[in-house]
Amino acid sequence: MIKQPLTYNKMDYIFWHPEHLEEDCKYPTVIFCHGAGSRGPDSKALFNNPFFTDTEKFMSQAICFAPRCDADCWFDVYEQLNTFIDFVLQH
């Protein structure tokens, strides 16, 4: 599995996917919203979240988008999160 930090519309996120993605293939998709303990300025810090280690064996044929929330906000990113989810659903 590849954990790739990316940015969409000023929102950092991790795109977690099988090493060899097939463009024509459809994959089960997970949008992982972390808890307050994983907030902060560095998307790579999310790599240490237990979600990634605990679910890796189940995610071998799935993709996951994990948007990162800054340390000093939560509910004020609601609209941005909705826009991000729309982006994920279109791709």
PDB file of N, CA and C in Angstrom:
ATOM      1  N   MET A   1       0.846  -1.182   0.000  1.00  0.00           N
ATOM      2  CA  MET A   1       0.000   0.000   0.000  1.00  0.00           C
ATOM      3  C   MET A   1       0.890   1.244   0.000  1.00  0.00           C
ATOM      4  N   ILE A   2       0.446   2.254  -0.703  1.00  0.00           N
ATOM      5  CA  ILE A   2       1.175   3.519  -0.816  1.00  0.00           C
ATOM      6  C   ILE A   2       0.399   4.595  -0.048  1.00  0.00           C
ATOM      7  N   LYS A   3       1.083   5.319   0.821  1.00  0.00           N
ATOM      8  CA  LYS A   3       0.490   6.468   1.515  1.00  0.00           C
ATOM      9  C   LYS A   3       1.100   7.716   0.898  1.00  0.00           C
ATOM     10  N   GLN A   4       0.276   8.475   0.205  1.00  0.00           N
ATOM     11  CA  GLN A   4       0.755   9.598  -0.575  1.00  0.00           C
ATOM     12  C   GLN A   4       0.123  10.899  -0.064  1.00  0.00           C
ATOM     13  N   PRO A   5       0.920  11.822   0.520  1.00  0.00           N
ATOM     14  CA  PRO A   5       0.360  13.103   0.956  1.00  0.00           C
ATOM     15  C   PRO A   5       0.094  14.008  -0.254  1.00  0.00           C
ATOM     16  N   LEU A   6      -1.113  14.555  -0.323  1.00  0.00           N
ATOM     17  CA  LEU A   6      -1.520  15.431  -1.425  1.00  0.00           C
ATOM     18  C   LEU A   6      -2.287  16.620  -0.861  1.00  0.00           C
ATOM     19  N   THR A   7      -2.660  17.542  -1.742  1.00  0.00           N
ATOM     20  CA  THR A   7      -3.450  18.706  -1.336  1.00  0.00           C
ATOM     21  C   THR A   7      -4.575  18.918  -2.337  1.00  0.00           C
ATOM     22  N   TYR A   8      -5.763  19.205  -1.820  1.00  0.00           N
ATOM     23  CA  TYR A   8      -6.901  19.588  -2.650  1.00  0.00           C
ATOM     24  C   TYR A   8      -7.497  20.862  -2.066  1.00  0.00           C
ATOM     25  N   ASN A   9      -7.527  21.921  -2.854  1.00  0.00           N
ATOM     26  CA  ASN A   9      -8.178  23.172  -2.440  1.00  0.00           C
ATOM     27  C   ASN A   9      -7.714  23.622  -1.046  1.00  0.00           C
ATOM     28  N   LYS A  10      -6.411  23.607  -0.823  1.00  0.00           N
ATOM     29  CA  LYS A  10      -5.766  24.010   0.429  1.00  0.00           C
ATOM     30  C   LYS A  10      -5.995  23.031   1.588  1.00  0.00           C
ATOM     31  N   MET A  11      -6.592  21.877   1.304  1.00  0.00           N
ATOM     32  CA  MET A  11      -6.786  20.859   2.340  1.00  0.00           C
ATOM     33  C   MET A  11      -5.798  19.728   2.080  1.00  0.00           C
ATOM     34  N   ASP A  12      -4.905  19.495   3.035  1.00  0.00           N
ATOM     35  CA  ASP A  12      -3.967  18.384   2.916  1.00  0.00           C
ATOM     36  C   ASP A  12      -4.688  17.081   3.223  1.00  0.00           C
ATOM     37  N   TYR A  13      -4.308  16.039   2.512  1.00  0.00           N
ATOM     38  CA  TYR A  13      -4.900  14.726   2.762  1.00  0.00           C
ATOM     39  C   TYR A  13      -3.910  13.635   2.371  1.00  0.00           C
ATOM     40  N   ILE A  14      -4.187  12.449   2.827  1.00  0.00           N
ATOM     41  CA  ILE A  14      -3.400  11.288   2.441  1.00  0.00           C
ATOM     42  C   ILE A  14      -4.253  10.430   1.511  1.00  0.00           C
ATOM     43  N   PHE A  15      -3.666  10.077   0.400  1.00  0.00           N
ATOM     44  CA  PHE A  15      -4.289   9.141  -0.531  1.00  0.00           C
ATOM     45  C   PHE A  15      -3.571   7.808  -0.343  1.00  0.00           C
ATOM     46  N   TRP A  16      -4.278   6.844   0.212  1.00  0.00           N
ATOM     47  CA  TRP A  16      -3.721   5.528   0.542  1.00  0.00           C
ATOM     48  C   TRP A  16      -4.289   4.535  -0.449  1.00  0.00           C
ATOM     49  N   HIS A  17      -3.423   3.865  -1.189  1.00  0.00           N
ATOM     50  CA  HIS A  17      -3.915   3.023  -2.270  1.00  0.00           C
ATOM     51  C   HIS A  17      -2.969   1.863  -2.534  1.00  0.00           C
ATOM     52  N   PRO A  18      -3.477   0.823  -3.230  1.00  0.00           N
ATOM     53  CA  PRO A  18      -2.609  -0.288  -3.620  1.00  0.00           C
ATOM     54  C   PRO A  18      -1.475   0.223  -4.510  1.00  0.00           C
ATOM     55  N   GLU A  19      -0.378  -0.480  -4.496  1.00  0.00           N
ATOM     56  CA  GLU A  19       0.800  -0.041  -5.248  1.00  0.00           C
ATOM     57  C   GLU A  19       0.518   0.083  -6.742  1.00  0.00           C
ATOM     58  N   HIS A  20      -0.260  -0.830  -7.282  1.00  0.00           N
ATOM     59  CA  HIS A  20      -0.548  -0.809  -8.713  1.00  0.00           C
ATOM     60  C   HIS A  20      -2.038  -0.559  -8.925  1.00  0.00           C
ATOM     61  N   LEU A  21      -2.413   0.702  -9.050  1.00  0.00           N
ATOM     62  CA  LEU A  21      -3.809   1.043  -9.312  1.00  0.00           C
ATOM     63  C   LEU A  21      -4.120   0.827 -10.790  1.00  0.00           C
ATOM     64  N   GLU A  22      -5.210   0.168 -11.052  1.00  0.00           N
ATOM     65  CA  GLU A  22      -5.656  -0.001 -12.425  1.00  0.00           C
ATOM     66  C   GLU A  22      -6.696   1.070 -12.718  1.00  0.00           C
ATOM     67  N   GLU A  23      -6.460   1.848 -13.746  1.00  0.00           N
ATOM     68  CA  GLU A  23      -7.317   2.988 -14.042  1.00  0.00           C
ATOM     69  C   GLU A  23      -8.757   2.588 -14.345  1.00  0.00           C
ATOM     70  N   ASP A  24      -8.952   1.449 -14.978  1.00  0.00           N
ATOM     71  CA  ASP A  24     -10.302   1.000 -15.348  1.00  0.00           C
ATOM     72  C   ASP A  24     -11.035   0.316 -14.208  1.00  0.00           C
ATOM     73  N   CYS A  25     -10.344  -0.002 -13.146  1.00  0.00           N
ATOM     74  CA  CYS A  25     -10.912  -0.766 -12.039  1.00  0.00           C
ATOM     75  C   CYS A  25     -11.585   0.160 -11.017  1.00  0.00           C
ATOM     76  N   LYS A  26     -12.681  -0.318 -10.443  1.00  0.00           N
ATOM     77  CA  LYS A  26     -13.328   0.417  -9.359  1.00  0.00           C
ATOM     78  C   LYS A  26     -12.895  -0.206  -8.038  1.00  0.00           C
ATOM     79  N   TYR A  27     -12.592   0.644  -7.070  1.00  0.00           N
ATOM     80  CA  TYR A  27     -12.120   0.180  -5.770  1.00  0.00           C
ATOM     81  C   TYR A  27     -13.074   0.636  -4.664  1.00  0.00           C
ATOM     82  N   PRO A  28     -13.271  -0.197  -3.643  1.00  0.00           N
ATOM     83  CA  PRO A  28     -14.002   0.297  -2.469  1.00  0.00           C
ATOM     84  C   PRO A  28     -13.246   1.513  -1.935  1.00  0.00           C
ATOM     85  N   THR A  29     -13.991   2.519  -1.518  1.00  0.00           N
ATOM     86  CA  THR A  29     -13.378   3.783  -1.092  1.00  0.00           C
ATOM     87  C   THR A  29     -13.766   4.118   0.337  1.00  0.00           C
ATOM     88  N   VAL A  30     -12.757   4.502   1.120  1.00  0.00           N
ATOM     89  CA  VAL A  30     -12.953   4.909   2.507  1.00  0.00           C
ATOM     90  C   VAL A  30     -12.514   6.357   2.637  1.00  0.00           C
ATOM     91  N   ILE A  31     -13.323   7.161   3.300  1.00  0.00           N
ATOM     92  CA  ILE A  31     -12.918   8.512   3.678  1.00  0.00           C
ATOM     93  C   ILE A  31     -12.735   8.480   5.188  1.00  0.00           C
ATOM     94  N   PHE A  32     -11.492   8.584   5.618  1.00  0.00           N
ATOM     95  CA  PHE A  32     -11.156   8.486   7.034  1.00  0.00           C
ATOM     96  C   PHE A  32     -11.017   9.883   7.626  1.00  0.00           C
ATOM     97  N   CYS A  33     -11.866  10.188   8.598  1.00  0.00           N
ATOM     98  CA  CYS A  33     -11.795  11.466   9.325  1.00  0.00           C
ATOM     99  C   CYS A  33     -11.216  11.164  10.706  1.00  0.00           C
ATOM    100  N   HIS A  34     -10.006  11.630  10.919  1.00  0.00           N
ATOM    101  CA  HIS A  34      -9.289  11.340  12.156  1.00  0.00           C
ATOM    102  C   HIS A  34      -9.884  12.086  13.340  1.00  0.00           C
ATOM    103  N   GLY A  35      -9.513  11.668  14.527  1.00  0.00           N
ATOM    104  CA  GLY A  35      -9.943  12.334  15.752  1.00  0.00           C
ATOM    105  C   GLY A  35      -9.023  13.481  16.121  1.00  0.00           C
ATOM    106  N   ALA A  36      -9.314  14.132  17.228  1.00  0.00           N
ATOM    107  CA  ALA A  36      -8.564  15.319  17.665  1.00  0.00           C
ATOM    108  C   ALA A  36      -7.093  15.016  17.920  1.00  0.00           C
ATOM    109  N   GLY A  37      -6.753  13.803  18.285  1.00  0.00           N
ATOM    110  CA  GLY A  37      -5.365  13.463  18.582  1.00  0.00           C
ATOM    111  C   GLY A  37      -4.448  13.484  17.372  1.00  0.00           C
ATOM    112  N   SER A  38      -5.017  13.467  16.170  1.00  0.00           N
ATOM    113  CA  SER A  38      -4.199  13.480  14.949  1.00  0.00           C
ATOM    114  C   SER A  38      -4.202  14.832  14.253  1.00  0.00           C
ATOM    115  N   ARG A  39      -4.791  15.845  14.873  1.00  0.00           N
ATOM    116  CA  ARG A  39      -4.791  17.177  14.255  1.00  0.00           C
ATOM    117  C   ARG A  39      -3.389  17.763  14.294  1.00  0.00           C
ATOM    118  N   GLY A  40      -3.112  18.666  13.376  1.00  0.00           N
ATOM    119  CA  GLY A  40      -1.811  19.320  13.369  1.00  0.00           C
ATOM    120  C   GLY A  40      -1.403  19.743  11.978  1.00  0.00           C
ATOM    121  N   PRO A  41      -0.214  20.352  11.861  1.00  0.00           N
ATOM    122  CA  PRO A  41       0.213  20.935  10.589  1.00  0.00           C
ATOM    123  C   PRO A  41       0.875  19.959   9.613  1.00  0.00           C
ATOM    124  N   ASP A  42       1.130  18.721  10.008  1.00  0.00           N
ATOM    125  CA  ASP A  42       1.891  17.807   9.168  1.00  0.00           C
ATOM    126  C   ASP A  42       1.064  16.589   8.789  1.00  0.00           C
ATOM    127  N   SER A  43       0.766  16.456   7.500  1.00  0.00           N
ATOM    128  CA  SER A  43      -0.024  15.310   7.038  1.00  0.00           C
ATOM    129  C   SER A  43       0.669  13.992   7.314  1.00  0.00           C
ATOM    130  N   LYS A  44       1.987  13.987   7.257  1.00  0.00           N
ATOM    131  CA  LYS A  44       2.718  12.739   7.485  1.00  0.00           C
ATOM    132  C   LYS A  44       2.539  12.235   8.913  1.00  0.00           C
ATOM    133  N   ALA A  45       2.169  13.123   9.845  1.00  0.00           N
ATOM    134  CA  ALA A  45       1.904  12.687  11.219  1.00  0.00           C
ATOM    135  C   ALA A  45       0.700  11.744  11.258  1.00  0.00           C
ATOM    136  N   LEU A  46      -0.199  11.879  10.290  1.00  0.00           N
ATOM    137  CA  LEU A  46      -1.350  10.969  10.214  1.00  0.00           C
ATOM    138  C   LEU A  46      -0.916   9.523   9.968  1.00  0.00           C
ATOM    139  N   PHE A  47       0.276   9.339   9.368  1.00  0.00           N
ATOM    140  CA  PHE A  47       0.756   7.987   9.096  1.00  0.00           C
ATOM    141  C   PHE A  47       0.823   7.157  10.372  1.00  0.00           C
ATOM    142  N   ASN A  48       1.003   7.812  11.507  1.00  0.00           N
ATOM    143  CA  ASN A  48       1.115   7.111  12.788  1.00  0.00           C
ATOM    144  C   ASN A  48      -0.237   6.790  13.415  1.00  0.00           C
ATOM    145  N   ASN A  49      -1.314   7.236  12.807  1.00  0.00           N
ATOM    146  CA  ASN A  49      -2.636   6.962  13.348  1.00  0.00           C
ATOM    147  C   ASN A  49      -2.896   5.451  13.278  1.00  0.00           C
ATOM    148  N   PRO A  50      -3.415   4.867  14.364  1.00  0.00           N
ATOM    149  CA  PRO A  50      -3.653   3.409  14.381  1.00  0.00           C
ATOM    150  C   PRO A  50      -4.559   2.918  13.250  1.00  0.00           C
ATOM    151  N   PHE A  51      -5.379   3.784  12.702  1.00  0.00           N
ATOM    152  CA  PHE A  51      -6.245   3.369  11.598  1.00  0.00           C
ATOM    153  C   PHE A  51      -5.432   2.716  10.488  1.00  0.00           C
ATOM    154  N   PHE A  52      -4.308   3.327  10.143  1.00  0.00           N
ATOM    155  CA  PHE A  52      -3.520   2.826   9.018  1.00  0.00           C
ATOM    156  C   PHE A  52      -2.861   1.482   9.322  1.00  0.00           C
ATOM    157  N   THR A  53      -2.360   1.305  10.515  1.00  0.00           N
ATOM    158  CA  THR A  53      -1.715   0.031  10.845  1.00  0.00           C
ATOM    159  C   THR A  53      -2.743  -1.064  11.121  1.00  0.00           C
ATOM    160  N   ASP A  54      -3.846  -0.704  11.776  1.00  0.00           N
ATOM    161  CA  ASP A  54      -4.847  -1.710  12.157  1.00  0.00           C
ATOM    162  C   ASP A  54      -5.683  -2.208  10.987  1.00  0.00           C
ATOM    163  N   THR A  55      -5.796  -1.422   9.926  1.00  0.00           N
ATOM    164  CA  THR A  55      -6.663  -1.818   8.814  1.00  0.00           C
ATOM    165  C   THR A  55      -5.907  -2.220   7.554  1.00  0.00           C
ATOM    166  N   GLU A  56      -4.592  -2.134   7.573  1.00  0.00           N
ATOM    167  CA  GLU A  56      -3.830  -2.383   6.346  1.00  0.00           C
ATOM    168  C   GLU A  56      -4.139  -3.746   5.726  1.00  0.00           C
ATOM    169  N   LYS A  57      -4.290  -4.774   6.528  1.00  0.00           N
ATOM    170  CA  LYS A  57      -4.544  -6.102   5.963  1.00  0.00           C
ATOM    171  C   LYS A  57      -5.919  -6.201   5.289  1.00  0.00           C
ATOM    172  N   PHE A  58      -6.846  -5.312   5.648  1.00  0.00           N
ATOM    173  CA  PHE A  58      -8.181  -5.326   5.043  1.00  0.00           C
ATOM    174  C   PHE A  58      -8.288  -4.386   3.848  1.00  0.00           C
ATOM    175  N   MET A  59      -7.298  -3.505   3.677  1.00  0.00           N
ATOM    176  CA  MET A  59      -7.384  -2.445   2.681  1.00  0.00           C
ATOM    177  C   MET A  59      -6.593  -2.745   1.408  1.00  0.00           C
ATOM    178  N   SER A  60      -6.130  -3.958   1.219  1.00  0.00           N
ATOM    179  CA  SER A  60      -5.239  -4.245   0.100  1.00  0.00           C
ATOM    180  C   SER A  60      -5.879  -4.005  -1.263  1.00  0.00           C
ATOM    181  N   GLN A  61      -7.196  -4.054  -1.345  1.00  0.00           N
ATOM    182  CA  GLN A  61      -7.887  -3.814  -2.611  1.00  0.00           C
ATOM    183  C   GLN A  61      -8.842  -2.631  -2.515  1.00  0.00           C
ATOM    184  N   ALA A  62      -8.514  -1.682  -1.651  1.00  0.00           N
ATOM    185  CA  ALA A  62      -9.354  -0.493  -1.465  1.00  0.00           C
ATOM    186  C   ALA A  62      -8.486   0.753  -1.540  1.00  0.00           C
ATOM    187  N   ILE A  63      -9.135   1.903  -1.627  1.00  0.00           N
ATOM    188  CA  ILE A  63      -8.427   3.176  -1.555  1.00  0.00           C
ATOM    189  C   ILE A  63      -9.002   3.983  -0.397  1.00  0.00           C
ATOM    190  N   CYS A  64      -8.182   4.856   0.137  1.00  0.00           N
ATOM    191  CA  CYS A  64      -8.602   5.649   1.281  1.00  0.00           C
ATOM    192  C   CYS A  64      -8.138   7.080   1.112  1.00  0.00           C
ATOM    193  N   PHE A  65      -9.021   8.009   1.414  1.00  0.00           N
ATOM    194  CA  PHE A  65      -8.702   9.425   1.458  1.00  0.00           C
ATOM    195  C   PHE A  65      -8.811   9.858   2.915  1.00  0.00           C
ATOM    196  N   ALA A  66      -7.752  10.470   3.435  1.00  0.00           N
ATOM    197  CA  ALA A  66      -7.731  10.893   4.837  1.00  0.00           C
ATOM    198  C   ALA A  66      -7.384  12.378   4.915  1.00  0.00           C
ATOM    199  N   PRO A  67      -8.403  13.254   4.932  1.00  0.00           N
ATOM    200  CA  PRO A  67      -8.114  14.679   5.034  1.00  0.00           C
ATOM    201  C   PRO A  67      -7.579  15.030   6.420  1.00  0.00           C
ATOM    202  N   ARG A  68      -6.675  16.009   6.466  1.00  0.00           N
ATOM    203  CA  ARG A  68      -6.057  16.425   7.729  1.00  0.00           C
ATOM    204  C   ARG A  68      -6.684  17.723   8.212  1.00  0.00           C
ATOM    205  N   CYS A  69      -6.959  17.766   9.485  1.00  0.00           N
ATOM    206  CA  CYS A  69      -7.507  18.964  10.118  1.00  0.00           C
ATOM    207  C   CYS A  69      -6.401  19.630  10.930  1.00  0.00           C
ATOM    208  N   ASP A  70      -6.288  20.959  10.811  1.00  0.00           N
ATOM    209  CA  ASP A  70      -5.301  21.702  11.594  1.00  0.00           C
ATOM    210  C   ASP A  70      -5.602  21.618  13.085  1.00  0.00           C
ATOM    211  N   ALA A  71      -4.618  21.956  13.888  1.00  0.00           N
ATOM    212  CA  ALA A  71      -4.731  21.842  15.342  1.00  0.00           C
ATOM    213  C   ALA A  71      -5.770  22.769  15.946  1.00  0.00           C
ATOM    214  N   ASP A  72      -5.970  23.936  15.364  1.00  0.00           N
ATOM    215  CA  ASP A  72      -6.833  24.934  15.984  1.00  0.00           C
ATOM    216  C   ASP A  72      -8.207  25.061  15.339  1.00  0.00           C
ATOM    217  N   CYS A  73      -8.648  24.042  14.649  1.00  0.00           N
ATOM    218  CA  CYS A  73      -9.973  24.138  14.032  1.00  0.00           C
ATOM    219  C   CYS A  73     -10.629  22.767  14.007  1.00  0.00           C
ATOM    220  N   TRP A  74     -11.885  22.757  13.750  1.00  0.00           N
ATOM    221  CA  TRP A  74     -12.613  21.515  13.529  1.00  0.00           C
ATOM    222  C   TRP A  74     -13.877  21.790  12.750  1.00  0.00           C
ATOM    223  N   PHE A  75     -14.866  22.373  13.396  1.00  0.00           N
ATOM    224  CA  PHE A  75     -16.136  22.575  12.736  1.00  0.00           C
ATOM    225  C   PHE A  75     -16.081  23.618  11.629  1.00  0.00           C
ATOM    226  N   ASP A  76     -15.096  24.506  11.656  1.00  0.00           N
ATOM    227  CA  ASP A  76     -15.013  25.514  10.616  1.00  0.00           C
ATOM    228  C   ASP A  76     -14.526  24.939   9.279  1.00  0.00           C
ATOM    229  N   VAL A  77     -14.163  23.682   9.216  1.00  0.00           N
ATOM    230  CA  VAL A  77     -13.773  23.060   7.952  1.00  0.00           C
ATOM    231  C   VAL A  77     -14.901  22.207   7.372  1.00  0.00           C
ATOM    232  N   TYR A  78     -16.082  22.295   7.953  1.00  0.00           N
ATOM    233  CA  TYR A  78     -17.204  21.467   7.516  1.00  0.00           C
ATOM    234  C   TYR A  78     -17.495  21.639   6.023  1.00  0.00           C
ATOM    235  N   GLU A  79     -17.610  22.886   5.561  1.00  0.00           N
ATOM    236  CA  GLU A  79     -17.899  23.130   4.140  1.00  0.00           C
ATOM    237  C   GLU A  79     -16.756  22.637   3.265  1.00  0.00           C
ATOM    238  N   GLN A  80     -15.526  22.852   3.715  1.00  0.00           N
ATOM    239  CA  GLN A  80     -14.364  22.384   2.973  1.00  0.00           C
ATOM    240  C   GLN A  80     -14.355  20.861   2.889  1.00  0.00           C
ATOM    241  N   LEU A  81     -14.740  20.202   3.958  1.00  0.00           N
ATOM    242  CA  LEU A  81     -14.809  18.746   3.969  1.00  0.00           C
ATOM    243  C   LEU A  81     -15.891  18.247   3.008  1.00  0.00           C
ATOM    244  N   ASN A  82     -17.020  18.916   2.971  1.00  0.00           N
ATOM    245  CA  ASN A  82     -18.076  18.544   2.020  1.00  0.00           C
ATOM    246  C   ASN A  82     -17.591  18.675   0.578  1.00  0.00           C
ATOM    247  N   THR A  83     -16.871  19.744   0.278  1.00  0.00           N
ATOM    248  CA  THR A  83     -16.314  19.948  -1.056  1.00  0.00           C
ATOM    249  C   THR A  83     -15.308  18.842  -1.379  1.00  0.00           C
ATOM    250  N   PHE A  84     -14.488  18.477  -0.395  1.00  0.00           N
ATOM    251  CA  PHE A  84     -13.510  17.408  -0.581  1.00  0.00           C
ATOM    252  C   PHE A  84     -14.206  16.079  -0.883  1.00  0.00           C
ATOM    253  N   ILE A  85     -15.259  15.779  -0.160  1.00  0.00           N
ATOM    254  CA  ILE A  85     -16.000  14.535  -0.391  1.00  0.00           C
ATOM    255  C   ILE A  85     -16.598  14.525  -1.796  1.00  0.00           C
ATOM    256  N   ASP A  86     -17.119  15.646  -2.262  1.00  0.00           N
ATOM    257  CA  ASP A  86     -17.618  15.736  -3.636  1.00  0.00           C
ATOM    258  C   ASP A  86     -16.493  15.449  -4.638  1.00  0.00           C
ATOM    259  N   PHE A  87     -15.300  15.997  -4.368  1.00  0.00           N
ATOM    260  CA  PHE A  87     -14.134  15.753  -5.231  1.00  0.00           C
ATOM    261  C   PHE A  87     -13.809  14.252  -5.262  1.00  0.00           C
ATOM    262  N   VAL A  88     -13.797  13.605  -4.119  1.00  0.00           N
ATOM    263  CA  VAL A  88     -13.493  12.174  -4.053  1.00  0.00           C
ATOM    264  C   VAL A  88     -14.528  11.376  -4.838  1.00  0.00           C
ATOM    265  N   LEU A  89     -15.783  11.699  -4.680  1.00  0.00           N
ATOM    266  CA  LEU A  89     -16.845  10.952  -5.365  1.00  0.00           C
ATOM    267  C   LEU A  89     -16.780  11.109  -6.883  1.00  0.00           C
ATOM    268  N   GLN A  90     -16.234  12.222  -7.354  1.00  0.00           N
ATOM    269  CA  GLN A  90     -16.128  12.440  -8.809  1.00  0.00           C
ATOM    270  C   GLN A  90     -14.944  11.704  -9.411  1.00  0.00           C
ATOM    271  N   HIS A  91     -14.015  11.261  -8.579  1.00  0.00           N
ATOM    272  CA  HIS A  91     -12.822  10.606  -9.107  1.00  0.00           C
ATOM    273  C   HIS A  91     -12.836   9.171  -8.665  1.00  0.00           C
TER     274      HIS A  91
END
